[in-house]
Amino acid sequence: MMKRWPVMKRLLPLLTGLVLLLTACGREDLSTLNPQGPVAEKQFELMKLSIGIMALVVVVVFAICIYVLIRFRRKQGDKAIPEQVEGNHKLEVIWTVIPIVLLLILGVPTIQQVFGLAKDYSKDKDAVQVKVTAHQYWWEFEYTDYGITTAQDLIVPTGKKISFELVAADVKHSFWIPSIGGKMDTNPGSTNRMFLEFPKEGVFRGKCAELCGPSHALMDFKAKAVSQESFDRWVAAMKAPAVMPADAELAEKFTSQCLSCHAVGENGGNSAPNLTGIGGRETVGGFLFNDEGGGVEQHLNDWITDPQGIKKGAMMPGAEDTGLTEEEIAGIAKYLAEYKLDY
């Protein structure tokens, strides 16, 4: 055992360095250090300010400690008692005033930003109102002013305030689009509010930031910012009559097996993700990217066959429970993959 200790002493610094290095690994679109909107930029500025102040304090304190250790180290043979500075009013004032000044530098802009970012736009006629309901393990987006509901892909216009009403359908979750703004909890039985802005078009990845069950890590969504004209076309496409499978038998099977929980257009239930235009979404299940692997049709086929195998804890029954045949699953997957909204 004793022989192993010298080896461990050499390995520990290496492992510590590797841990620090790996903490910097991750996706760029999930980084708060890469702000893409005004809310995230303001929060990033506060982060830089607080980290800068902390770094300054650490550097100054360590510099003073090193200076004292070198300048006032006891010399060999020196038995004198060092000069005592207890009760030195000048020093006491200095080390009391400096922290107060630093707190004011950090506190004033922090309070301004915190109250500014807490502004309620739920009554603003120019803001887009979105009710976000978090489920295990998917996201529902209801556009209350437009009378439409979708899931997993949040479509928003650029250049407008997006006012969010956040609730949870089951357990506690947390709504977070790292590059656009900070997170906010969704709680069962209560409502939280926040607003975000999307200054440019693009797709921004969102996450659940609260441990909510075995598939918490897979509870992703996409925020897609488009022009106002595209957003208006998307709203019109969502309100258009549903497109059902051309094959009558497949349409009947889809209606009986899928629309009891899901919805397409005006048809179906609301206890599961709305499937209108699912073929044009970024992902299936929130994390199976449709530009990777076998594509949207294959992802849908795999999901319908065994959702539990893909996302543990998902409420959707698999093929064994629904009794769908491979041909029926393939037909439904093909129909949904081709169901895209032109906007």
mmCIF file of C-alpha atoms in Angstrom:
data_model
loop_
_atom_site.group_PDB
_atom_site.id
_atom_site.type_symbol
_atom_site.label_atom_id
_atom_site.label_comp_id
_atom_site.label_asym_id
_atom_site.label_seq_id
_atom_site.Cartn_x
_atom_site.Cartn_y
_atom_site.Cartn_z
ATOM 1 C CA MET A 1 0.000 0.000 0.000
ATOM 2 C CA MET A 2 2.826 2.407 0.904
ATOM 3 C CA LYS A 3 4.527 1.829 -2.442
ATOM 4 C CA ARG A 4 1.416 2.935 -4.281
ATOM 5 C CA TRP A 5 1.307 6.322 -2.562
ATOM 6 C CA PRO A 6 4.219 7.906 -4.527
ATOM 7 C CA VAL A 7 2.508 6.817 -7.747
ATOM 8 C CA MET A 8 -0.793 8.320 -6.618
ATOM 9 C CA LYS A 9 0.959 11.585 -5.718
ATOM 10 C CA ARG A 10 2.158 11.830 -9.291
ATOM 11 C CA LEU A 11 -1.201 10.873 -10.769
ATOM 12 C CA LEU A 12 -3.362 13.198 -8.666
ATOM 13 C CA PRO A 13 -2.077 16.451 -10.229
ATOM 14 C CA LEU A 14 -2.502 14.921 -13.686
ATOM 15 C CA LEU A 15 -6.060 13.795 -12.925
ATOM 16 C CA THR A 16 -6.878 17.197 -11.413
ATOM 17 C CA GLY A 17 -5.656 18.915 -14.569
ATOM 18 C CA LEU A 18 -7.682 16.558 -16.754
ATOM 19 C CA VAL A 19 -10.829 17.260 -14.709
ATOM 20 C CA LEU A 20 -10.351 21.012 -15.123
ATOM 21 C CA LEU A 21 -9.704 20.557 -18.836
ATOM 22 C CA LEU A 22 -12.793 18.404 -19.350
ATOM 23 C CA THR A 23 -15.021 20.939 -17.594
ATOM 24 C CA ALA A 24 -14.511 23.152 -20.644
ATOM 25 C CA CYS A 25 -15.805 20.489 -23.032
ATOM 26 C CA GLY A 26 -19.340 20.712 -24.377
ATOM 27 C CA ARG A 27 -21.552 22.031 -27.128
ATOM 28 C CA GLU A 28 -21.112 25.637 -28.176
ATOM 29 C CA ASP A 29 -24.892 26.089 -28.514
ATOM 30 C CA LEU A 30 -25.337 25.086 -24.855
ATOM 31 C CA SER A 31 -22.873 27.622 -23.487
ATOM 32 C CA THR A 32 -23.861 30.677 -21.498
ATOM 33 C CA LEU A 33 -20.468 32.108 -22.517
ATOM 34 C CA ASN A 34 -21.696 32.492 -26.097
ATOM 35 C CA PRO A 35 -24.695 34.852 -25.717
ATOM 36 C CA GLN A 36 -26.931 35.249 -28.762
ATOM 37 C CA GLY A 37 -29.593 37.582 -27.400
ATOM 38 C CA PRO A 38 -29.882 40.784 -25.336
ATOM 39 C CA VAL A 39 -31.042 38.985 -22.189
ATOM 40 C CA ALA A 40 -28.132 36.538 -22.334
ATOM 41 C CA GLU A 41 -25.714 39.373 -23.096
ATOM 42 C CA LYS A 42 -26.787 41.335 -20.004
ATOM 43 C CA GLN A 43 -26.424 38.229 -17.858
ATOM 44 C CA PHE A 44 -23.020 37.533 -19.414
ATOM 45 C CA GLU A 45 -21.868 41.055 -18.556
ATOM 46 C CA LEU A 46 -22.819 40.446 -14.909
ATOM 47 C CA MET A 47 -20.910 37.154 -14.982
ATOM 48 C CA LYS A 48 -17.794 38.880 -16.323
ATOM 49 C CA LEU A 49 -18.097 41.650 -13.735
ATOM 50 C CA SER A 50 -18.436 39.257 -10.777
ATOM 51 C CA ILE A 51 -15.674 36.929 -12.022
ATOM 52 C CA GLY A 52 -13.422 39.941 -12.647
ATOM 53 C CA ILE A 53 -13.932 41.235 -9.102
ATOM 54 C CA MET A 54 -13.312 37.782 -7.612
ATOM 55 C CA ALA A 55 -10.188 37.306 -9.734
ATOM 56 C CA LEU A 56 -8.901 40.736 -8.663
ATOM 57 C CA VAL A 57 -9.433 39.915 -4.980
ATOM 58 C CA VAL A 58 -7.711 36.537 -5.328
ATOM 59 C CA VAL A 59 -4.707 38.030 -7.144
ATOM 60 C CA VAL A 60 -4.315 40.895 -4.679
ATOM 61 C CA VAL A 61 -4.671 38.661 -1.605
ATOM 62 C CA PHE A 62 -2.184 36.111 -2.922
ATOM 63 C CA ALA A 63 0.234 38.881 -3.920
ATOM 64 C CA ILE A 64 0.073 40.374 -0.417
ATOM 65 C CA CYS A 65 0.533 36.926 1.160
ATOM 66 C CA ILE A 66 3.585 36.186 -0.972
ATOM 67 C CA TYR A 67 5.041 39.620 -0.281
ATOM 68 C CA VAL A 68 4.539 39.212 3.482
ATOM 69 C CA LEU A 69 6.040 35.710 3.460
ATOM 70 C CA ILE A 70 9.167 36.982 1.683
ATOM 71 C CA ARG A 71 9.508 40.443 3.220
ATOM 72 C CA PHE A 72 8.804 39.550 6.834
ATOM 73 C CA ARG A 73 10.086 36.004 7.087
ATOM 74 C CA ARG A 74 11.997 35.357 10.279
ATOM 75 C CA LYS A 75 15.732 35.426 9.695
ATOM 76 C CA GLN A 76 18.023 32.904 11.310
ATOM 77 C CA GLY A 77 18.876 33.935 14.821
ATOM 78 C CA ASP A 78 16.221 36.680 14.964
ATOM 79 C CA LYS A 79 14.370 36.384 18.277
ATOM 80 C CA ALA A 80 12.628 39.781 18.179
ATOM 81 C CA ILE A 81 8.864 40.063 18.409
ATOM 82 C CA PRO A 82 7.406 41.517 15.171
ATOM 83 C CA GLU A 83 5.721 44.910 15.283
ATOM 84 C CA GLN A 84 2.086 44.529 16.284
ATOM 85 C CA VAL A 85 -0.538 46.326 14.183
ATOM 86 C CA GLU A 86 -3.594 45.463 16.245
ATOM 87 C CA GLY A 87 -5.796 48.528 16.576
ATOM 88 C CA ASN A 88 -4.299 50.257 13.540
ATOM 89 C CA HIS A 89 -7.252 52.397 12.493
ATOM 90 C CA LYS A 90 -5.826 53.153 9.062
ATOM 91 C CA LEU A 91 -5.563 49.438 8.165
ATOM 92 C CA GLU A 92 -9.006 48.689 9.621
ATOM 93 C CA VAL A 93 -10.579 51.442 7.530
ATOM 94 C CA ILE A 94 -8.806 50.224 4.400
ATOM 95 C CA TRP A 95 -9.899 46.575 4.703
ATOM 96 C CA THR A 96 -13.442 47.639 5.589
ATOM 97 C CA VAL A 97 -13.897 50.227 2.832
ATOM 98 C CA ILE A 98 -12.436 48.125 0.001
ATOM 99 C CA PRO A 99 -15.004 45.268 0.346
ATOM 100 C CA ILE A 100 -17.836 47.818 0.579
ATOM 101 C CA VAL A 101 -16.662 49.503 -2.627
ATOM 102 C CA LEU A 102 -16.385 46.131 -4.405
ATOM 103 C CA LEU A 103 -19.878 45.149 -3.222
ATOM 104 C CA LEU A 104 -21.293 48.423 -4.532
ATOM 105 C CA ILE A 105 -19.562 47.934 -7.895
ATOM 106 C CA LEU A 106 -21.099 44.455 -8.142
ATOM 107 C CA GLY A 107 -24.405 45.109 -6.396
ATOM 108 C CA VAL A 108 -25.698 48.214 -8.210
ATOM 109 C CA PRO A 109 -25.658 46.789 -11.776
ATOM 110 C CA THR A 110 -26.800 43.379 -10.509
ATOM 111 C CA ILE A 111 -29.901 44.841 -8.849
ATOM 112 C CA GLN A 112 -30.631 46.959 -11.933
ATOM 113 C CA GLN A 113 -30.399 43.972 -14.279
ATOM 114 C CA VAL A 114 -32.281 41.562 -12.016
ATOM 115 C CA PHE A 115 -35.269 43.897 -11.725
ATOM 116 C CA GLY A 116 -35.046 44.853 -15.405
ATOM 117 C CA LEU A 117 -35.065 41.227 -16.558
ATOM 118 C CA ALA A 118 -37.991 40.461 -14.225
ATOM 119 C CA LYS A 119 -40.311 42.803 -16.134
ATOM 120 C CA ASP A 120 -43.714 41.262 -16.897
ATOM 121 C CA TYR A 121 -44.776 41.447 -20.562
ATOM 122 C CA SER A 122 -47.866 39.260 -20.162
ATOM 123 C CA LYS A 123 -50.143 42.278 -20.810
ATOM 124 C CA ASP A 124 -48.040 43.733 -23.613
ATOM 125 C CA LYS A 125 -49.995 43.611 -26.876
ATOM 126 C CA ASP A 126 -46.799 43.702 -28.924
ATOM 127 C CA ALA A 127 -45.259 40.703 -27.146
ATOM 128 C CA VAL A 128 -45.844 37.104 -28.232
ATOM 129 C CA GLN A 129 -47.499 35.186 -25.404
ATOM 130 C CA VAL A 130 -46.397 31.558 -24.992
ATOM 131 C CA LYS A 131 -47.568 29.207 -22.272
ATOM 132 C CA VAL A 132 -44.883 26.587 -21.643
ATOM 133 C CA THR A 133 -45.963 23.345 -20.004
ATOM 134 C CA ALA A 134 -43.197 20.939 -19.003
ATOM 135 C CA HIS A 135 -44.008 17.224 -19.077
ATOM 136 C CA GLN A 136 -41.940 14.136 -18.425
ATOM 137 C CA TYR A 137 -40.050 14.344 -20.813
ATOM 138 C CA TRP A 138 -41.255 16.828 -23.419
ATOM 139 C CA TRP A 139 -42.244 20.472 -23.825
ATOM 140 C CA GLU A 140 -45.627 21.866 -24.850
ATOM 141 C CA PHE A 141 -45.904 25.384 -26.294
ATOM 142 C CA GLU A 142 -49.308 27.066 -26.427
ATOM 143 C CA TYR A 143 -49.603 30.386 -28.272
ATOM 144 C CA THR A 144 -52.529 31.794 -26.345
ATOM 145 C CA ASP A 145 -53.161 34.778 -28.645
ATOM 146 C CA TYR A 146 -53.221 32.577 -31.737
ATOM 147 C CA GLY A 147 -55.085 29.552 -30.416
ATOM 148 C CA ILE A 148 -52.456 27.029 -31.495
ATOM 149 C CA THR A 149 -50.359 24.456 -29.639
ATOM 150 C CA THR A 150 -47.178 22.709 -30.666
ATOM 151 C CA ALA A 151 -44.445 20.672 -29.018
ATOM 152 C CA GLN A 152 -40.660 20.382 -28.872
ATOM 153 C CA ASP A 153 -39.964 23.100 -31.484
ATOM 154 C CA LEU A 154 -40.621 26.612 -30.196
ATOM 155 C CA ILE A 155 -41.189 28.892 -33.205
ATOM 156 C CA VAL A 156 -40.769 32.620 -32.447
ATOM 157 C CA PRO A 157 -40.448 35.817 -34.495
ATOM 158 C CA THR A 158 -37.272 37.872 -34.311
ATOM 159 C CA GLY A 159 -37.287 41.392 -32.929
ATOM 160 C CA LYS A 160 -40.159 40.871 -30.467
ATOM 161 C CA LYS A 161 -40.448 40.244 -26.776
ATOM 162 C CA ILE A 162 -41.491 36.639 -26.113
ATOM 163 C CA SER A 163 -43.431 36.489 -22.854
ATOM 164 C CA PHE A 164 -43.419 33.031 -21.246
ATOM 165 C CA GLU A 165 -45.872 31.631 -18.742
ATOM 166 C CA LEU A 166 -44.166 28.604 -17.210
ATOM 167 C CA VAL A 167 -45.965 25.688 -15.559
ATOM 168 C CA ALA A 168 -45.324 21.969 -14.985
ATOM 169 C CA ALA A 169 -47.767 19.136 -15.587
ATOM 170 C CA ASP A 170 -46.153 16.599 -13.255
ATOM 171 C CA VAL A 171 -42.868 17.237 -11.419
ATOM 172 C CA LYS A 172 -40.540 20.217 -11.192
ATOM 173 C CA HIS A 173 -38.648 21.086 -14.378
ATOM 174 C CA SER A 174 -36.615 24.107 -15.509
ATOM 175 C CA PHE A 175 -36.893 25.968 -18.820
ATOM 176 C CA TRP A 176 -33.513 27.026 -20.238
ATOM 177 C CA ILE A 177 -32.151 28.247 -23.571
ATOM 178 C CA PRO A 178 -28.502 28.867 -22.561
ATOM 179 C CA SER A 179 -27.458 31.117 -25.458
ATOM 180 C CA ILE A 180 -30.647 33.246 -25.240
ATOM 181 C CA GLY A 181 -31.206 33.687 -21.508
ATOM 182 C CA GLY A 182 -31.103 32.235 -18.019
ATOM 183 C CA LYS A 183 -33.271 29.429 -16.762
ATOM 184 C CA MET A 184 -36.576 29.562 -14.893
ATOM 185 C CA ASP A 185 -38.229 26.749 -12.941
ATOM 186 C CA THR A 186 -41.592 25.281 -13.903
ATOM 187 C CA ASN A 187 -43.491 24.119 -10.829
ATOM 188 C CA PRO A 188 -46.665 22.040 -10.467
ATOM 189 C CA GLY A 189 -49.513 24.191 -9.213
ATOM 190 C CA SER A 190 -47.808 27.563 -9.644
ATOM 191 C CA THR A 191 -46.809 29.880 -12.479
ATOM 192 C CA ASN A 192 -43.528 31.643 -13.188
ATOM 193 C CA ARG A 193 -43.019 34.311 -15.843
ATOM 194 C CA MET A 194 -40.045 35.475 -17.850
ATOM 195 C CA PHE A 195 -39.293 37.070 -21.197
ATOM 196 C CA LEU A 196 -36.648 36.509 -23.850
ATOM 197 C CA GLU A 197 -35.663 38.162 -27.121
ATOM 198 C CA PHE A 198 -34.359 36.585 -30.303
ATOM 199 C CA PRO A 199 -32.550 39.274 -32.329
ATOM 200 C CA LYS A 200 -31.564 37.042 -35.242
ATOM 201 C CA GLU A 201 -32.852 34.011 -37.097
ATOM 202 C CA GLY A 202 -31.502 30.617 -36.144
ATOM 203 C CA VAL A 203 -32.063 27.469 -34.137
ATOM 204 C CA PHE A 204 -31.145 27.559 -30.442
ATOM 205 C CA ARG A 205 -30.996 24.496 -28.245
ATOM 206 C CA GLY A 206 -33.030 24.351 -25.042
ATOM 207 C CA LYS A 207 -32.758 22.050 -22.052
ATOM 208 C CA CYS A 208 -34.487 21.039 -18.872
ATOM 209 C CA ALA A 209 -32.160 22.268 -16.131
ATOM 210 C CA GLU A 210 -33.813 20.475 -13.193
ATOM 211 C CA LEU A 211 -33.331 16.766 -12.458
ATOM 212 C CA CYS A 212 -36.803 15.388 -13.164
ATOM 213 C CA GLY A 213 -36.404 11.642 -13.732
ATOM 214 C CA PRO A 214 -34.420 8.993 -15.618
ATOM 215 C CA SER A 215 -34.626 10.801 -18.972
ATOM 216 C CA HIS A 216 -33.940 14.293 -17.655
ATOM 217 C CA ALA A 217 -30.776 14.546 -19.780
ATOM 218 C CA LEU A 218 -32.832 13.836 -22.920
ATOM 219 C CA MET A 219 -35.523 16.456 -22.231
ATOM 220 C CA ASP A 220 -34.384 18.845 -24.953
ATOM 221 C CA PHE A 221 -36.231 21.252 -27.207
ATOM 222 C CA LYS A 222 -35.359 23.658 -30.015
ATOM 223 C CA ALA A 223 -36.146 27.362 -30.226
ATOM 224 C CA LYS A 224 -36.379 28.394 -33.873
ATOM 225 C CA ALA A 225 -36.307 32.152 -34.507
ATOM 226 C CA VAL A 226 -37.732 33.219 -37.883
ATOM 227 C CA SER A 227 -38.772 36.470 -39.533
ATOM 228 C CA GLN A 228 -42.182 37.929 -38.742
ATOM 229 C CA GLU A 229 -43.398 36.973 -42.221
ATOM 230 C CA SER A 230 -42.292 33.359 -41.723
ATOM 231 C CA PHE A 231 -43.886 33.284 -38.290
ATOM 232 C CA ASP A 232 -47.209 34.495 -39.702
ATOM 233 C CA ARG A 233 -47.055 31.786 -42.381
ATOM 234 C CA TRP A 234 -46.296 29.193 -39.713
ATOM 235 C CA VAL A 235 -49.318 30.283 -37.665
ATOM 236 C CA ALA A 236 -51.527 30.024 -40.764
ATOM 237 C CA ALA A 237 -50.119 26.576 -41.577
ATOM 238 C CA MET A 238 -50.749 25.373 -38.021
ATOM 239 C CA LYS A 239 -54.363 26.548 -38.248
ATOM 240 C CA ALA A 240 -54.958 24.916 -41.630
ATOM 241 C CA PRO A 241 -57.087 21.724 -41.781
ATOM 242 C CA ALA A 242 -55.170 18.610 -40.788
ATOM 243 C CA VAL A 243 -53.676 16.413 -43.485
ATOM 244 C CA MET A 244 -54.608 12.787 -42.747
ATOM 245 C CA PRO A 245 -53.047 9.646 -44.306
ATOM 246 C CA ALA A 246 -54.230 9.041 -47.875
ATOM 247 C CA ASP A 247 -54.749 5.337 -47.197
ATOM 248 C CA ALA A 248 -58.140 4.878 -45.504
ATOM 249 C CA GLU A 249 -57.091 1.856 -43.431
ATOM 250 C CA LEU A 250 -53.923 3.574 -42.261
ATOM 251 C CA ALA A 251 -55.902 6.724 -41.455
ATOM 252 C CA GLU A 252 -58.307 4.684 -39.329
ATOM 253 C CA LYS A 253 -55.452 2.961 -37.497
ATOM 254 C CA PHE A 254 -53.662 6.273 -36.964
ATOM 255 C CA THR A 255 -56.851 7.838 -35.610
ATOM 256 C CA SER A 256 -57.606 4.996 -33.203
ATOM 257 C CA GLN A 257 -54.055 4.372 -31.980
ATOM 258 C CA CYS A 258 -52.425 7.813 -32.099
ATOM 259 C CA LEU A 259 -55.042 10.555 -31.991
ATOM 260 C CA SER A 260 -56.429 9.404 -28.643
ATOM 261 C CA CYS A 261 -53.421 11.184 -27.110
ATOM 262 C CA HIS A 262 -51.719 13.190 -29.885
ATOM 263 C CA ALA A 263 -53.218 15.792 -32.189
ATOM 264 C CA VAL A 264 -52.743 16.841 -35.788
ATOM 265 C CA GLY A 265 -54.450 20.072 -36.690
ATOM 266 C CA GLU A 266 -57.923 20.152 -35.187
ATOM 267 C CA ASN A 267 -58.057 16.371 -34.681
ATOM 268 C CA GLY A 268 -57.026 14.348 -31.634
ATOM 269 C CA GLY A 269 -56.241 14.794 -27.963
ATOM 270 C CA ASN A 270 -53.909 17.028 -25.990
ATOM 271 C CA SER A 271 -52.272 14.688 -23.483
ATOM 272 C CA ALA A 272 -49.240 14.026 -25.696
ATOM 273 C CA PRO A 273 -47.100 16.137 -28.066
ATOM 274 C CA ASN A 274 -48.924 17.800 -30.954
ATOM 275 C CA LEU A 275 -47.737 16.171 -34.203
ATOM 276 C CA THR A 276 -48.744 18.877 -36.685
ATOM 277 C CA GLY A 277 -45.796 19.397 -39.008
ATOM 278 C CA ILE A 278 -43.561 16.972 -37.111
ATOM 279 C CA GLY A 279 -41.757 15.988 -40.326
ATOM 280 C CA GLY A 280 -40.226 19.457 -40.542
ATOM 281 C CA ARG A 281 -39.037 19.678 -36.954
ATOM 282 C CA GLU A 282 -35.416 19.594 -35.919
ATOM 283 C CA THR A 283 -35.694 16.407 -33.881
ATOM 284 C CA VAL A 284 -37.816 13.409 -32.961
ATOM 285 C CA GLY A 285 -38.246 12.894 -29.235
ATOM 286 C CA GLY A 286 -36.390 16.134 -28.564
ATOM 287 C CA PHE A 287 -32.882 14.760 -29.139
ATOM 288 C CA LEU A 288 -32.836 12.507 -32.253
ATOM 289 C CA PHE A 289 -31.592 15.042 -34.794
ATOM 290 C CA ASN A 290 -33.272 14.532 -38.147
ATOM 291 C CA ASP A 291 -30.185 15.516 -40.116
ATOM 292 C CA GLU A 292 -28.288 12.629 -38.525
ATOM 293 C CA GLY A 293 -28.631 8.856 -38.476
ATOM 294 C CA GLY A 294 -31.429 7.459 -40.592
ATOM 295 C CA GLY A 295 -33.344 10.730 -40.817
ATOM 296 C CA VAL A 296 -36.794 11.687 -39.630
ATOM 297 C CA GLU A 297 -38.642 8.658 -41.040
ATOM 298 C CA GLN A 298 -36.261 6.153 -39.461
ATOM 299 C CA HIS A 299 -36.302 8.039 -36.172
ATOM 300 C CA LEU A 300 -40.109 8.034 -36.149
ATOM 301 C CA ASN A 301 -40.169 4.319 -36.952
ATOM 302 C CA ASP A 302 -37.778 3.556 -34.099
ATOM 303 C CA TRP A 303 -39.689 5.821 -31.711
ATOM 304 C CA ILE A 304 -43.120 4.352 -32.452
ATOM 305 C CA THR A 305 -41.709 0.833 -32.144
ATOM 306 C CA ASP A 306 -39.983 1.265 -28.781
ATOM 307 C CA PRO A 307 -40.173 4.723 -27.164
ATOM 308 C CA GLN A 308 -39.089 3.316 -23.795
ATOM 309 C CA GLY A 309 -35.905 1.981 -25.318
ATOM 310 C CA ILE A 310 -35.059 5.448 -26.658
ATOM 311 C CA LYS A 311 -36.252 7.623 -23.778
ATOM 312 C CA LYS A 312 -36.677 5.730 -20.533
ATOM 313 C CA GLY A 313 -39.734 6.805 -18.589
ATOM 314 C CA ALA A 314 -41.623 8.150 -21.611
ATOM 315 C CA MET A 315 -45.375 7.698 -21.212
ATOM 316 C CA MET A 316 -45.969 6.542 -24.790
ATOM 317 C CA PRO A 317 -46.692 2.804 -25.221
ATOM 318 C CA GLY A 318 -44.607 0.796 -27.668
ATOM 319 C CA ALA A 319 -45.659 -1.474 -30.522
ATOM 320 C CA GLU A 320 -46.134 -4.436 -28.175
ATOM 321 C CA ASP A 321 -48.835 -2.528 -26.276
ATOM 322 C CA THR A 322 -50.548 -0.859 -29.243
ATOM 323 C CA GLY A 323 -50.605 -3.958 -31.427
ATOM 324 C CA LEU A 324 -49.318 -2.052 -34.455
ATOM 325 C CA THR A 325 -47.664 -4.210 -37.105
ATOM 326 C CA GLU A 326 -44.340 -3.361 -38.717
ATOM 327 C CA GLU A 327 -46.164 -2.352 -41.908
ATOM 328 C CA GLU A 328 -48.521 -0.055 -39.995
ATOM 329 C CA ILE A 329 -45.630 1.519 -38.075
ATOM 330 C CA ALA A 330 -43.726 2.064 -41.317
ATOM 331 C CA GLY A 331 -46.829 3.632 -42.898
ATOM 332 C CA ILE A 332 -47.450 5.973 -39.945
ATOM 333 C CA ALA A 333 -43.751 6.935 -39.808
ATOM 334 C CA LYS A 334 -43.755 7.721 -43.535
ATOM 335 C CA TYR A 335 -46.948 9.786 -43.236
ATOM 336 C CA LEU A 336 -45.608 11.805 -40.289
ATOM 337 C CA ALA A 337 -42.189 12.269 -41.917
ATOM 338 C CA GLU A 338 -43.881 13.802 -44.955
ATOM 339 C CA TYR A 339 -46.134 16.005 -42.811
ATOM 340 C CA LYS A 340 -44.238 19.298 -43.068
ATOM 341 C CA LEU A 341 -45.388 22.885 -42.820
ATOM 342 C CA ASP A 342 -44.355 25.275 -45.562
ATOM 343 C CA TYR A 343 -43.521 28.610 -43.946
#
